[in-house]
Amino acid sequence: MQSNTNSESPSSISAEARLEYTLQLADDALIIGHRLSEWCGHGPILEQDIALTNTALDHLGRARSLYQYAAEQFNNLPADAKSKFFTSIALQQLIASGSSIGEDDLASLRDGWDYRNALLLEQPNIDWAYTVARSFFYDSFNFLYFKQLSVSTDATLAAIAAKSLKEVTYHLRWSKEWVIRLGDGTEESHSRMQTAVNDLWMYTGELLSPNNTAQQTGVDSAALKQPWTDIITDVFKEADLKLPAGTWMQEGGRNGRHTEHLGYILAELQFMQRAYPGMEW
Amino acid sequence: MEKEITNKNEWPLWEVFIRSKAGLDHKHAGSLHASDAEMAIENARDVYTRRMEGVSIWVVESKNIHASDPGDASSLYEPATDKIYRHPTFYNLPDEVKYM
């Protein structure tokens, strides 16, 4: 029997679209987690070094849950869909061999064009202000996003979001406070903060661009734009920072078109598994 | 608020007290650097409660803690050593008294 209802039940989304969407969320988490982990041992002060390492681990933990869910979805696809879904050679070879894939394969064997993370998250740390600005834009988005995702029609995503929301609430508290400290600090900290905000602004649009699959699981990214802008505006006011005037936004990450930075991240992140396939430690 | 900063590159030192889930009182957990109280609480959360150690945090700037002089130890504490009758164990508790 064919159903032509336009219900919001999870079954109305194609399996590929759901997998694509899960990977977007997972890749966002892995890439920001990796970027923040680069501060480990290099933080400006021991206490902040630990703070960022904790946060990086929150993101990596979320990435793991999402990759496990993505791998489960992938392994349930029909053989034909499986062979076409990824175009990274190392992963294709594994799939062609007939074995099922796992969370590590998704993280280690996909090339840049198969990564769906937002461009903002792969931008380099540069200095404390850039790191804080990138986190603040993402954390305030995440905070709103996971609130909605936690009541998603997709039970697994809802459960992951509910757990993440507590972590994200703290991440936002941390990054918001640093934006205010630097913005409303010394002349130098203010100018560095404003520069970082101006430079990263063009990557914020991608986070908020509409996503049909997300909408069908209960999250309307585009509807988050206003509340997100409100958070940013309020904090910038307190931090004495100017909201960048630019409206042109850079996109592409969701479709696998990345900035030059992602390749370097993957080279570091994937080296061991590429050089010693299947290695465990 | 005036701050005594001995090294201008260093944030002030804070003492951290954590109350654990089972405990009723805050116990000294250690110290850390932070530029103000709010940051001190957040740093304490990140440094001292990562392994589920606590449910409540107190911080106090180290300079506000006043300590007894170790040199006075003999006059401060030793007079108590031969007065064991001050210990509650010296007395026999009636069975009717619970929760002592």
mmCIF file of C-alpha atoms in Angstrom:
data_model
loop_
_atom_site.group_PDB
_atom_site.id
_atom_site.type_symbol
_atom_site.label_atom_id
_atom_site.label_comp_id
_atom_site.label_asym_id
_atom_site.label_seq_id
_atom_site.Cartn_x
_atom_site.Cartn_y
_atom_site.Cartn_z
ATOM 1 C CA MET A 1 0.000 0.000 0.000
ATOM 2 C CA GLN A 2 1.349 3.396 -0.885
ATOM 3 C CA SER A 3 1.041 6.278 1.481
ATOM 4 C CA ASN A 4 0.977 9.813 0.214
ATOM 5 C CA THR A 5 0.726 11.525 3.557
ATOM 6 C CA ASN A 6 3.220 14.227 4.265
ATOM 7 C CA SER A 7 3.616 13.261 7.884
ATOM 8 C CA GLU A 8 6.693 14.087 9.940
ATOM 9 C CA SER A 9 7.305 10.478 10.858
ATOM 10 C CA PRO A 10 10.938 9.434 10.489
ATOM 11 C CA SER A 11 9.996 6.964 7.760
ATOM 12 C CA SER A 12 9.099 9.813 5.427
ATOM 13 C CA ILE A 13 12.754 10.782 5.084
ATOM 14 C CA SER A 14 14.897 8.814 2.680
ATOM 15 C CA ALA A 15 17.531 6.649 4.342
ATOM 16 C CA GLU A 16 20.280 8.479 2.470
ATOM 17 C CA ALA A 17 19.032 11.907 3.532
ATOM 18 C CA ARG A 18 18.906 10.826 7.146
ATOM 19 C CA LEU A 19 22.435 9.432 6.953
ATOM 20 C CA GLU A 20 23.659 12.597 5.244
ATOM 21 C CA TYR A 21 22.138 14.656 8.012
ATOM 22 C CA THR A 22 23.573 12.494 10.797
ATOM 23 C CA LEU A 23 27.008 12.854 9.214
ATOM 24 C CA GLN A 24 26.706 16.636 9.117
ATOM 25 C CA LEU A 25 26.115 16.684 12.847
ATOM 26 C CA ALA A 26 28.874 14.152 13.480
ATOM 27 C CA ASP A 27 31.433 15.953 11.304
ATOM 28 C CA ASP A 28 30.695 19.286 12.984
ATOM 29 C CA ALA A 29 31.387 17.655 16.342
ATOM 30 C CA LEU A 30 34.584 15.880 15.269
ATOM 31 C CA ILE A 31 36.143 18.866 13.527
ATOM 32 C CA ILE A 32 35.484 21.424 16.276
ATOM 33 C CA GLY A 33 36.580 18.832 18.842
ATOM 34 C CA HIS A 34 39.839 18.341 16.974
ATOM 35 C CA ARG A 35 40.432 22.065 16.605
ATOM 36 C CA LEU A 36 39.916 22.653 20.328
ATOM 37 C CA SER A 37 42.105 19.678 21.207
ATOM 38 C CA GLU A 38 44.968 21.436 19.405
ATOM 39 C CA TRP A 39 45.108 23.760 22.417
ATOM 40 C CA CYS A 40 45.960 20.844 24.695
ATOM 41 C CA GLY A 41 49.317 21.652 26.274
ATOM 42 C CA HIS A 42 49.323 25.100 24.645
ATOM 43 C CA GLY A 43 46.617 26.927 26.609
ATOM 44 C CA PRO A 44 47.488 30.381 27.936
ATOM 45 C CA ILE A 45 47.086 29.134 31.504
ATOM 46 C CA LEU A 46 46.719 25.651 32.966
ATOM 47 C CA GLU A 47 43.097 26.173 34.029
ATOM 48 C CA GLN A 48 41.999 27.243 30.541
ATOM 49 C CA ASP A 49 44.024 24.491 28.926
ATOM 50 C CA ILE A 50 41.970 21.996 30.930
ATOM 51 C CA ALA A 51 38.723 23.857 30.222
ATOM 52 C CA LEU A 52 39.251 23.565 26.464
ATOM 53 C CA THR A 53 40.360 19.948 26.681
ATOM 54 C CA ASN A 54 37.173 19.114 28.585
ATOM 55 C CA THR A 55 35.139 20.849 25.924
ATOM 56 C CA ALA A 56 37.007 19.115 23.113
ATOM 57 C CA LEU A 57 36.195 15.782 24.731
ATOM 58 C CA ASP A 58 32.497 16.699 24.956
ATOM 59 C CA HIS A 59 32.504 17.286 21.209
ATOM 60 C CA LEU A 60 34.422 14.091 20.483
ATOM 61 C CA GLY A 61 32.025 12.118 22.663
ATOM 62 C CA ARG A 62 29.091 13.475 20.709
ATOM 63 C CA ALA A 63 30.901 12.725 17.438
ATOM 64 C CA ARG A 64 31.301 9.085 18.506
ATOM 65 C CA SER A 65 27.603 8.629 19.290
ATOM 66 C CA LEU A 66 26.647 10.193 15.971
ATOM 67 C CA TYR A 67 29.163 8.168 13.934
ATOM 68 C CA GLN A 68 27.919 4.965 15.552
ATOM 69 C CA TYR A 69 24.392 5.910 14.535
ATOM 70 C CA ALA A 70 25.568 6.859 11.019
ATOM 71 C CA ALA A 71 27.443 3.565 10.625
ATOM 72 C CA GLU A 72 24.353 1.637 11.707
ATOM 73 C CA GLN A 73 22.267 3.505 9.119
ATOM 74 C CA PHE A 74 24.865 2.953 6.424
ATOM 75 C CA ASN A 75 25.116 -0.775 7.075
ATOM 76 C CA ASN A 76 21.341 -1.056 6.608
ATOM 77 C CA LEU A 77 21.365 0.563 3.161
ATOM 78 C CA PRO A 78 20.824 -1.625 0.083
ATOM 79 C CA ALA A 79 24.090 -2.727 -1.563
ATOM 80 C CA ASP A 80 23.573 -0.448 -4.534
ATOM 81 C CA ALA A 81 23.119 2.651 -2.366
ATOM 82 C CA LYS A 82 26.137 1.646 -0.263
ATOM 83 C CA SER A 83 28.501 1.563 -3.195
ATOM 84 C CA LYS A 84 27.448 5.043 -4.308
ATOM 85 C CA PHE A 85 27.170 6.912 -1.037
ATOM 86 C CA PHE A 86 30.851 7.760 -0.458
ATOM 87 C CA THR A 87 33.474 8.489 -3.077
ATOM 88 C CA SER A 88 36.582 8.273 -0.876
ATOM 89 C CA ILE A 89 38.721 5.450 -2.245
ATOM 90 C CA ALA A 90 39.849 3.924 1.058
ATOM 91 C CA LEU A 91 36.283 3.699 2.309
ATOM 92 C CA GLN A 92 34.989 2.434 -1.035
ATOM 93 C CA GLN A 93 37.503 -0.399 -0.928
ATOM 94 C CA LEU A 94 36.337 -1.401 2.521
ATOM 95 C CA ILE A 95 32.700 -1.291 1.422
ATOM 96 C CA ALA A 96 33.457 -3.254 -1.764
ATOM 97 C CA SER A 97 35.081 -5.964 0.358
ATOM 98 C CA GLY A 98 31.644 -6.558 1.827
ATOM 99 C CA SER A 99 32.481 -5.811 5.434
ATOM 100 C CA SER A 100 30.292 -3.524 7.481
ATOM 101 C CA ILE A 101 31.707 -0.153 8.502
ATOM 102 C CA GLY A 102 32.079 1.379 11.947
ATOM 103 C CA GLU A 103 32.512 4.767 13.604
ATOM 104 C CA ASP A 104 36.302 4.729 13.142
ATOM 105 C CA ASP A 105 36.034 4.026 9.411
ATOM 106 C CA LEU A 106 33.801 7.050 8.977
ATOM 107 C CA ALA A 107 36.246 9.286 10.814
ATOM 108 C CA SER A 108 39.461 7.882 9.366
ATOM 109 C CA LEU A 109 38.746 6.775 5.822
ATOM 110 C CA ARG A 110 36.748 9.612 4.336
ATOM 111 C CA ASP A 111 38.518 12.270 2.309
ATOM 112 C CA GLY A 112 37.653 15.955 2.588
ATOM 113 C CA TRP A 113 34.935 15.937 -0.061
ATOM 114 C CA ASP A 114 33.009 13.321 1.925
ATOM 115 C CA TYR A 115 33.131 15.499 5.063
ATOM 116 C CA ARG A 116 30.000 17.612 5.669
ATOM 117 C CA ASN A 117 31.051 19.872 8.542
ATOM 118 C CA ALA A 118 30.313 23.590 8.417
ATOM 119 C CA LEU A 119 33.285 25.665 7.238
ATOM 120 C CA LEU A 120 33.337 27.703 10.444
ATOM 121 C CA LEU A 121 34.460 24.718 12.483
ATOM 122 C CA GLU A 122 37.576 23.928 10.429
ATOM 123 C CA GLN A 123 38.930 27.496 10.649
ATOM 124 C CA PRO A 124 42.282 27.588 12.447
ATOM 125 C CA ASN A 125 42.733 28.592 16.093
ATOM 126 C CA ILE A 126 45.067 31.515 15.214
ATOM 127 C CA ASP A 127 44.833 33.106 18.680
ATOM 128 C CA TRP A 128 42.603 33.069 21.749
ATOM 129 C CA ALA A 129 40.200 35.605 20.222
ATOM 130 C CA TYR A 130 39.638 33.548 17.042
ATOM 131 C CA THR A 131 39.188 30.406 19.116
ATOM 132 C CA VAL A 132 36.686 32.139 21.362
ATOM 133 C CA ALA A 133 34.781 33.773 18.476
ATOM 134 C CA ARG A 134 34.484 30.480 16.571
ATOM 135 C CA SER A 135 33.259 28.704 19.692
ATOM 136 C CA PHE A 136 30.832 31.469 20.570
ATOM 137 C CA PHE A 137 29.191 31.436 17.125
ATOM 138 C CA TYR A 138 28.927 27.650 17.187
ATOM 139 C CA ASP A 139 27.964 27.242 20.859
ATOM 140 C CA SER A 140 25.126 29.746 20.647
ATOM 141 C CA PHE A 141 23.877 27.960 17.532
ATOM 142 C CA ASN A 142 24.252 24.541 19.180
ATOM 143 C CA PHE A 143 22.438 25.680 22.289
ATOM 144 C CA LEU A 144 19.349 26.612 20.272
ATOM 145 C CA TYR A 145 19.712 23.695 17.875
ATOM 146 C CA PHE A 146 20.010 20.904 20.424
ATOM 147 C CA LYS A 147 17.021 22.222 22.338
ATOM 148 C CA GLN A 148 14.940 21.504 19.235
ATOM 149 C CA LEU A 149 16.749 18.322 18.292
ATOM 150 C CA SER A 150 16.131 16.908 21.775
ATOM 151 C CA VAL A 151 12.430 16.668 20.911
ATOM 152 C CA SER A 152 13.112 15.376 17.401
ATOM 153 C CA THR A 153 10.973 12.648 15.842
ATOM 154 C CA ASP A 154 14.206 10.685 15.444
ATOM 155 C CA ALA A 155 14.578 8.999 18.836
ATOM 156 C CA THR A 156 18.344 8.392 18.581
ATOM 157 C CA LEU A 157 19.141 11.958 17.579
ATOM 158 C CA ALA A 158 16.786 13.214 20.283
ATOM 159 C CA ALA A 159 18.615 11.194 22.940
ATOM 160 C CA ILE A 160 22.053 12.379 21.778
ATOM 161 C CA ALA A 161 20.794 15.970 21.722
ATOM 162 C CA ALA A 162 19.316 15.744 25.201
ATOM 163 C CA LYS A 163 22.642 14.575 26.599
ATOM 164 C CA SER A 164 24.579 17.201 24.621
ATOM 165 C CA LEU A 165 22.382 20.078 25.679
ATOM 166 C CA LYS A 166 23.838 20.147 29.184
ATOM 167 C CA GLU A 167 27.364 20.198 27.786
ATOM 168 C CA VAL A 168 26.520 22.811 25.204
ATOM 169 C CA THR A 169 24.975 25.052 27.843
ATOM 170 C CA TYR A 170 28.315 25.133 29.619
ATOM 171 C CA HIS A 171 30.256 25.632 26.373
ATOM 172 C CA LEU A 172 28.151 28.687 25.636
ATOM 173 C CA ARG A 173 28.673 30.054 29.124
ATOM 174 C CA TRP A 174 32.427 29.714 28.645
ATOM 175 C CA SER A 175 32.676 31.242 25.169
ATOM 176 C CA LYS A 176 30.199 34.017 25.908
ATOM 177 C CA GLU A 177 32.145 35.062 28.936
ATOM 178 C CA TRP A 178 35.416 35.186 27.020
ATOM 179 C CA VAL A 179 33.867 37.275 24.243
ATOM 180 C CA ILE A 180 32.845 39.785 26.906
ATOM 181 C CA ARG A 181 36.194 39.647 28.721
ATOM 182 C CA LEU A 182 38.213 40.275 25.578
ATOM 183 C CA GLY A 183 35.741 42.648 23.915
ATOM 184 C CA ASP A 184 35.339 44.758 27.034
ATOM 185 C CA GLY A 185 38.956 44.322 28.136
ATOM 186 C CA THR A 186 42.050 46.217 27.074
ATOM 187 C CA GLU A 187 42.507 48.079 23.834
ATOM 188 C CA GLU A 188 44.483 45.191 22.409
ATOM 189 C CA SER A 189 42.088 42.430 23.520
ATOM 190 C CA HIS A 190 39.185 44.455 22.126
ATOM 191 C CA SER A 191 40.775 44.946 18.730
ATOM 192 C CA ARG A 192 41.805 41.271 18.492
ATOM 193 C CA MET A 193 38.289 40.157 19.414
ATOM 194 C CA GLN A 194 36.687 42.485 16.880
ATOM 195 C CA THR A 195 39.105 41.303 14.155
ATOM 196 C CA ALA A 196 38.323 37.656 14.859
ATOM 197 C CA VAL A 197 34.579 38.312 14.818
ATOM 198 C CA ASN A 198 34.836 40.219 11.526
ATOM 199 C CA ASP A 199 36.939 37.514 9.886
ATOM 200 C CA LEU A 200 34.750 34.595 10.934
ATOM 201 C CA TRP A 201 31.408 36.284 10.340
ATOM 202 C CA MET A 202 31.052 35.070 6.749
ATOM 203 C CA TYR A 203 31.082 31.459 7.943
ATOM 204 C CA THR A 204 28.100 31.855 10.270
ATOM 205 C CA GLY A 205 25.439 31.809 7.542
ATOM 206 C CA GLU A 206 26.061 28.166 6.714
ATOM 207 C CA LEU A 207 25.079 27.037 10.206
ATOM 208 C CA LEU A 208 21.713 28.701 9.849
ATOM 209 C CA SER A 209 20.899 27.787 6.269
ATOM 210 C CA PRO A 210 17.730 25.730 5.804
ATOM 211 C CA ASN A 211 18.029 21.960 5.904
ATOM 212 C CA ASN A 212 15.073 19.921 4.690
ATOM 213 C CA THR A 213 16.055 16.716 6.441
ATOM 214 C CA ALA A 214 16.576 18.525 9.709
ATOM 215 C CA GLN A 215 13.179 20.089 9.320
ATOM 216 C CA GLN A 216 11.566 16.700 8.846
ATOM 217 C CA THR A 217 13.144 15.412 12.039
ATOM 218 C CA GLY A 218 11.898 18.459 13.895
ATOM 219 C CA VAL A 219 14.591 21.137 13.634
ATOM 220 C CA ASP A 220 14.130 24.227 11.522
ATOM 221 C CA SER A 221 17.637 25.729 11.235
ATOM 222 C CA ALA A 222 16.435 28.809 9.401
ATOM 223 C CA ALA A 223 13.985 29.594 12.201
ATOM 224 C CA LEU A 224 16.938 29.716 14.588
ATOM 225 C CA LYS A 225 18.395 32.716 12.811
ATOM 226 C CA GLN A 226 16.480 35.305 14.818
ATOM 227 C CA PRO A 227 17.086 33.833 18.289
ATOM 228 C CA TRP A 228 20.733 33.226 17.325
ATOM 229 C CA THR A 229 21.137 36.826 16.177
ATOM 230 C CA ASP A 230 19.528 37.959 19.438
ATOM 231 C CA ILE A 231 22.098 36.065 21.524
ATOM 232 C CA ILE A 232 24.969 37.457 19.455
ATOM 233 C CA THR A 233 23.605 40.999 19.556
ATOM 234 C CA ASP A 234 23.092 40.954 23.337
ATOM 235 C CA VAL A 235 26.549 39.623 24.066
ATOM 236 C CA PHE A 236 28.256 41.955 21.595
ATOM 237 C CA LYS A 237 26.497 44.876 23.228
ATOM 238 C CA GLU A 238 27.883 43.875 26.600
ATOM 239 C CA ALA A 239 31.294 43.212 25.051
ATOM 240 C CA ASP A 240 31.321 46.554 23.265
ATOM 241 C CA LEU A 241 31.785 44.796 19.907
ATOM 242 C CA LYS A 242 30.278 45.757 16.571
ATOM 243 C CA LEU A 243 28.086 43.288 14.751
ATOM 244 C CA PRO A 244 29.746 42.872 11.336
ATOM 245 C CA ALA A 245 27.768 44.578 8.611
ATOM 246 C CA GLY A 246 28.630 42.057 5.899
ATOM 247 C CA THR A 247 25.765 39.926 4.642
ATOM 248 C CA TRP A 248 27.625 37.773 2.113
ATOM 249 C CA MET A 249 28.074 34.289 3.488
ATOM 250 C CA GLN A 250 30.516 31.562 2.486
ATOM 251 C CA GLU A 251 29.057 28.066 2.205
ATOM 252 C CA GLY A 252 30.034 24.690 0.810
ATOM 253 C CA GLY A 253 31.010 22.498 3.741
ATOM 254 C CA ARG A 254 27.648 20.725 3.801
ATOM 255 C CA ASN A 255 28.315 19.624 0.213
ATOM 256 C CA GLY A 256 31.926 18.615 0.741
ATOM 257 C CA ARG A 257 33.483 21.833 -0.606
ATOM 258 C CA HIS A 258 35.895 22.932 2.085
ATOM 259 C CA THR A 259 38.484 25.584 2.820
ATOM 260 C CA GLU A 260 42.138 24.573 2.535
ATOM 261 C CA HIS A 261 42.291 23.965 6.292
ATOM 262 C CA LEU A 262 40.308 20.723 6.392
ATOM 263 C CA GLY A 263 42.956 18.779 4.480
ATOM 264 C CA TYR A 264 45.573 19.540 7.115
ATOM 265 C CA ILE A 265 43.226 18.528 9.903
ATOM 266 C CA LEU A 266 42.467 15.212 8.206
ATOM 267 C CA ALA A 267 46.141 14.569 7.474
ATOM 268 C CA GLU A 268 46.877 14.769 11.188
ATOM 269 C CA LEU A 269 43.707 13.064 12.349
ATOM 270 C CA GLN A 270 43.810 10.165 9.902
ATOM 271 C CA PHE A 271 47.528 9.523 9.524
ATOM 272 C CA MET A 272 47.799 6.498 11.811
ATOM 273 C CA GLN A 273 44.806 4.657 10.367
ATOM 274 C CA ARG A 274 45.886 5.372 6.795
ATOM 275 C CA ALA A 275 49.469 4.284 7.415
ATOM 276 C CA TYR A 276 48.546 1.265 9.551
ATOM 277 C CA PRO A 277 45.038 0.216 8.490
ATOM 278 C CA GLY A 278 42.933 -1.261 11.282
ATOM 279 C CA MET A 279 45.559 -0.481 13.894
ATOM 280 C CA GLU A 280 44.364 -0.549 17.511
ATOM 281 C CA TRP A 281 45.985 0.888 20.610
ATOM 282 C CA MET B 1 38.042 46.660 44.480
ATOM 283 C CA GLU B 2 41.743 46.989 44.923
ATOM 284 C CA LYS B 3 43.863 44.016 44.125
ATOM 285 C CA GLU B 4 47.348 43.217 45.280
ATOM 286 C CA ILE B 5 49.032 41.736 42.276
ATOM 287 C CA THR B 6 52.594 40.779 42.959
ATOM 288 C CA ASN B 7 53.377 39.697 39.434
ATOM 289 C CA LYS B 8 51.448 41.747 36.917
ATOM 290 C CA ASN B 9 51.476 38.909 34.407
ATOM 291 C CA GLU B 10 49.818 36.506 36.766
ATOM 292 C CA TRP B 11 46.185 36.206 37.737
ATOM 293 C CA PRO B 12 45.439 36.133 41.478
ATOM 294 C CA LEU B 13 45.456 32.847 43.325
ATOM 295 C CA TRP B 14 42.198 31.357 44.639
ATOM 296 C CA GLU B 15 41.489 28.561 47.109
ATOM 297 C CA VAL B 16 38.815 26.098 46.016
ATOM 298 C CA PHE B 17 36.379 24.271 48.282
ATOM 299 C CA ILE B 18 34.213 21.486 46.882
ATOM 300 C CA ARG B 19 31.197 19.814 48.410
ATOM 301 C CA SER B 20 30.868 16.240 47.228
ATOM 302 C CA LYS B 21 27.552 14.544 46.608
ATOM 303 C CA ALA B 22 27.773 12.545 49.825
ATOM 304 C CA GLY B 23 29.413 15.219 51.942
ATOM 305 C CA LEU B 24 27.680 17.932 53.926
ATOM 306 C CA ASP B 25 30.573 20.345 54.080
ATOM 307 C CA HIS B 26 32.844 21.974 51.543
ATOM 308 C CA LYS B 27 36.379 20.618 51.687
ATOM 309 C CA HIS B 28 39.535 22.270 50.480
ATOM 310 C CA ALA B 29 40.333 20.828 47.058
ATOM 311 C CA GLY B 30 43.302 22.933 45.994
ATOM 312 C CA SER B 31 44.059 26.265 44.418
ATOM 313 C CA LEU B 32 44.076 27.857 40.987
ATOM 314 C CA HIS B 33 44.576 31.134 39.136
ATOM 315 C CA ALA B 34 41.715 33.265 37.849
ATOM 316 C CA SER B 35 41.147 36.937 37.115
ATOM 317 C CA ASP B 36 37.933 37.191 39.157
ATOM 318 C CA ALA B 37 35.464 35.152 41.199
ATOM 319 C CA GLU B 38 33.305 34.130 38.270
ATOM 320 C CA MET B 39 36.264 32.793 36.341
ATOM 321 C CA ALA B 40 37.562 31.116 39.492
ATOM 322 C CA ILE B 41 34.326 29.132 39.841
ATOM 323 C CA GLU B 42 34.426 28.095 36.196
ATOM 324 C CA ASN B 43 38.081 27.145 36.383
ATOM 325 C CA ALA B 44 37.337 25.161 39.536
ATOM 326 C CA ARG B 45 34.557 23.347 37.701
ATOM 327 C CA ASP B 46 36.977 22.429 34.935
ATOM 328 C CA VAL B 47 39.951 21.546 37.103
ATOM 329 C CA TYR B 48 38.404 19.997 40.213
ATOM 330 C CA THR B 49 35.026 18.482 39.230
ATOM 331 C CA ARG B 50 35.951 16.628 36.045
ATOM 332 C CA ARG B 51 35.565 13.251 37.711
ATOM 333 C CA MET B 52 32.205 13.877 39.356
ATOM 334 C CA GLU B 53 33.814 15.113 42.568
ATOM 335 C CA GLY B 54 31.368 17.817 43.421
ATOM 336 C CA VAL B 55 27.929 19.370 43.500
ATOM 337 C CA SER B 56 28.886 22.770 44.896
ATOM 338 C CA ILE B 57 31.915 25.050 44.661
ATOM 339 C CA TRP B 58 33.199 27.829 46.914
ATOM 340 C CA VAL B 59 36.160 29.977 45.976
ATOM 341 C CA VAL B 60 37.998 32.554 48.027
ATOM 342 C CA GLU B 61 40.970 34.611 47.014
ATOM 343 C CA SER B 62 43.993 33.168 48.765
ATOM 344 C CA LYS B 63 45.074 36.554 50.122
ATOM 345 C CA ASN B 64 41.859 36.665 52.171
ATOM 346 C CA ILE B 65 42.760 33.557 54.108
ATOM 347 C CA HIS B 66 44.600 34.200 57.343
ATOM 348 C CA ALA B 67 46.597 31.385 58.833
ATOM 349 C CA SER B 68 48.011 30.615 62.247
ATOM 350 C CA ASP B 69 51.755 30.898 62.596
ATOM 351 C CA PRO B 70 53.451 27.478 62.554
ATOM 352 C CA GLY B 71 55.937 28.925 65.044
ATOM 353 C CA ASP B 72 53.138 29.236 67.604
ATOM 354 C CA ALA B 73 52.205 25.578 67.318
ATOM 355 C CA SER B 74 53.609 24.527 70.668
ATOM 356 C CA SER B 75 51.638 27.122 72.631
ATOM 357 C CA LEU B 76 48.486 26.807 70.507
ATOM 358 C CA TYR B 77 48.041 23.054 70.279
ATOM 359 C CA GLU B 78 50.242 21.204 72.707
ATOM 360 C CA PRO B 79 48.361 22.275 75.870
ATOM 361 C CA ALA B 80 45.482 20.097 74.616
ATOM 362 C CA THR B 81 47.502 16.890 74.446
ATOM 363 C CA ASP B 82 47.179 15.942 78.167
ATOM 364 C CA LYS B 83 43.464 16.769 78.386
ATOM 365 C CA ILE B 84 41.990 13.613 76.945
ATOM 366 C CA TYR B 85 38.884 14.016 79.086
ATOM 367 C CA ARG B 86 37.740 16.606 76.527
ATOM 368 C CA HIS B 87 37.127 13.789 74.046
ATOM 369 C CA PRO B 88 33.518 12.622 74.035
ATOM 370 C CA THR B 89 34.773 9.008 74.127
ATOM 371 C CA PHE B 90 35.799 9.625 77.735
ATOM 372 C CA TYR B 91 32.178 9.441 78.785
ATOM 373 C CA ASN B 92 29.816 6.482 78.698
ATOM 374 C CA LEU B 93 26.870 7.291 76.509
ATOM 375 C CA PRO B 94 23.469 6.056 77.656
ATOM 376 C CA ASP B 95 21.867 3.701 75.123
ATOM 377 C CA GLU B 96 18.909 6.071 74.779
ATOM 378 C CA VAL B 97 21.082 8.722 73.158
ATOM 379 C CA LYS B 98 21.235 8.162 69.454
ATOM 380 C CA TYR B 99 23.088 10.013 66.740
ATOM 381 C CA MET B 100 26.026 11.312 68.746
#
